Amino acid sequence: YAVLDPKTNILDYSNAGHNPPILISANREPMLLEVGGPVLSVMPKFPYEHAEVEMRPGDTLLVYTDGYSEAMNPRFEEFGEESMRELAATHKNLGPQKLLDAVTENVNKFCEGAPQFDDMTIMAIHRRAADLSG
């Protein structure tokens, strides 16, 4: 989950066993949001940790399932988490739709047409500047 306070720019989040989202900023290196715990319902009453990070106007949160990072080519090589971080760094100045297009294009190229066996879901949450003019 993630909750943004637009007045303080603080994003309070917790990750429940999925790939850590990547916070992308034009002025910083991409940051993995890893704090949380295991997949929901695996352990009853597990005390999930949460953390806070600054998410400024212009920043983008890249959220994806492991179908992207674990996408395989015909040689059974995985695309990998590091490749996802590198794509985020390389394309950090693109808008959210162009970022999604670039990631998807790169993953598809890597896979060389090999069939995939996991869902591939991705979204980019872009923080626009607030219009405070009234």
Coordinates of C-alpha atoms in Angstrom, one line a residue:
Y1 CA 0.0 0.0 0.0
A2 CA 1.1 3.6 -0.3
V3 CA -0.4 6.9 0.9
L4 CA 0.9 10.2 -0.3
D5 CA 0.5 13.4 1.8
P6 CA 0.7 16.1 -0.9
K7 CA 1.4 18.8 1.5
T8 CA 4.5 17.2 2.9
N9 CA 5.5 15.1 -0.1
I10 CA 5.7 12.1 2.2
L11 CA 4.8 8.7 0.7
D12 CA 4.0 6.2 3.5
Y13 CA 4.3 2.7 2.1
S14 CA 4.5 -1.0 2.9
N15 CA 5.4 -3.8 0.4
A16 CA 3.5 -7.1 0.9
G17 CA 5.8 -9.7 -0.8
H18 CA 5.8 -8.3 -4.3
N19 CA 8.7 -6.9 -6.3
P20 CA 9.7 -3.6 -4.7
P21 CA 8.3 -0.6 -6.6
I22 CA 10.9 1.8 -8.1
L23 CA 10.6 5.5 -7.2
I24 CA 12.0 7.4 -10.1
S25 CA 13.1 11.1 -9.8
A26 CA 14.8 13.3 -12.3
N27 CA 17.2 14.4 -9.6
R28 CA 18.0 11.1 -7.9
E29 CA 19.0 7.6 -8.7
P30 CA 15.9 5.2 -8.8
M31 CA 15.1 3.9 -5.4
L32 CA 13.6 0.5 -4.5
L33 CA 10.8 0.7 -2.0
E34 CA 11.5 -2.6 -0.2
V35 CA 10.2 -2.2 3.4
G36 CA 7.2 -4.4 4.2
G37 CA 6.9 -8.1 4.8
P38 CA 5.9 -11.4 3.1
V39 CA 3.0 -12.1 0.8
L40 CA -0.3 -11.3 2.5
S41 CA -2.0 -14.2 4.4
V42 CA 1.2 -16.4 4.5
M43 CA 1.6 -15.8 8.2
P44 CA -1.3 -14.7 10.3
K45 CA -1.0 -11.4 12.2
F46 CA 2.5 -10.7 10.7
P47 CA 3.7 -7.2 11.8
Y48 CA 4.3 -5.5 8.5
E49 CA 6.8 -2.7 8.6
H50 CA 6.2 0.6 6.8
A51 CA 8.5 3.4 5.7
E52 CA 8.3 6.9 4.5
V53 CA 10.0 8.4 1.5
E54 CA 9.7 11.7 -0.2
M55 CA 7.8 11.7 -3.5
R56 CA 8.0 15.1 -5.1
P57 CA 5.9 16.5 -8.0
G58 CA 7.5 15.1 -11.2
D59 CA 8.4 11.8 -9.5
T60 CA 7.1 8.5 -10.8
L61 CA 6.4 5.2 -9.0
L62 CA 7.0 2.2 -11.2
V63 CA 5.0 -0.8 -9.9
Y64 CA 5.2 -4.3 -11.6
T65 CA 4.6 -8.0 -11.1
D66 CA 7.4 -10.5 -11.2
G67 CA 6.3 -11.5 -14.7
Y68 CA 8.4 -8.5 -15.8
S69 CA 11.6 -9.2 -13.8
E70 CA 11.3 -12.9 -14.2
A71 CA 10.5 -12.8 -18.0
M72 CA 12.7 -15.4 -19.8
N73 CA 14.3 -15.6 -23.1
P74 CA 14.7 -18.9 -25.1
R75 CA 17.9 -19.7 -23.2
F76 CA 15.9 -19.6 -19.9
E77 CA 17.7 -16.4 -18.7
E78 CA 15.7 -14.0 -16.6
F79 CA 15.4 -10.3 -17.4
G80 CA 16.1 -9.6 -13.7
E81 CA 15.6 -6.9 -11.1
E82 CA 18.8 -5.2 -12.0
S83 CA 17.7 -4.7 -15.6
M84 CA 14.4 -3.2 -14.3
R85 CA 16.4 -0.7 -12.2
E86 CA 18.7 0.1 -15.2
L87 CA 15.7 0.8 -17.4
A88 CA 14.2 3.1 -14.7
A89 CA 17.5 5.0 -14.6
T90 CA 17.9 5.2 -18.3
H91 CA 14.4 6.4 -19.0
K92 CA 13.8 8.4 -15.8
N93 CA 13.1 11.6 -17.8
L94 CA 10.3 10.1 -19.9
G95 CA 6.6 10.6 -19.1
P96 CA 4.8 7.7 -17.5
Q97 CA 3.3 6.3 -20.7
K98 CA 6.7 6.5 -22.6
L99 CA 8.3 4.9 -19.6
L100 CA 5.9 2.0 -19.6
D101 CA 6.3 1.6 -23.4
A102 CA 10.1 1.6 -23.0
V103 CA 10.1 -1.1 -20.3
T104 CA 7.6 -3.3 -22.1
E105 CA 9.6 -2.9 -25.4
N106 CA 12.9 -3.8 -23.7
V107 CA 11.4 -6.8 -21.9
N108 CA 9.7 -8.1 -25.1
K109 CA 13.0 -7.7 -27.1
F110 CA 14.9 -9.6 -24.4
C111 CA 12.3 -12.5 -24.5
E112 CA 12.8 -12.9 -28.2
G113 CA 9.3 -14.2 -28.6
A114 CA 9.6 -16.9 -26.0
P115 CA 6.3 -17.8 -24.3
Q116 CA 5.8 -16.4 -20.8
F117 CA 4.2 -18.3 -18.0
D118 CA 3.4 -15.6 -15.5
D119 CA 1.2 -12.5 -15.6
M120 CA 2.9 -9.3 -16.7
T121 CA 1.3 -6.3 -15.1
I122 CA 2.9 -2.9 -14.9
M123 CA 1.8 0.7 -14.0
A124 CA 3.5 4.0 -13.6
I125 CA 2.0 6.4 -11.0
H126 CA 3.2 9.9 -11.9
R127 CA 2.9 12.8 -9.4
R128 CA 1.9 16.0 -11.2
A129 CA 2.4 19.4 -9.6
A130 CA -0.7 20.5 -7.8
D131 CA -2.7 23.4 -9.2
L132 CA -3.0 25.7 -6.2
S133 CA -4.3 28.7 -8.1
G134 CA -7.8 28.2 -6.7

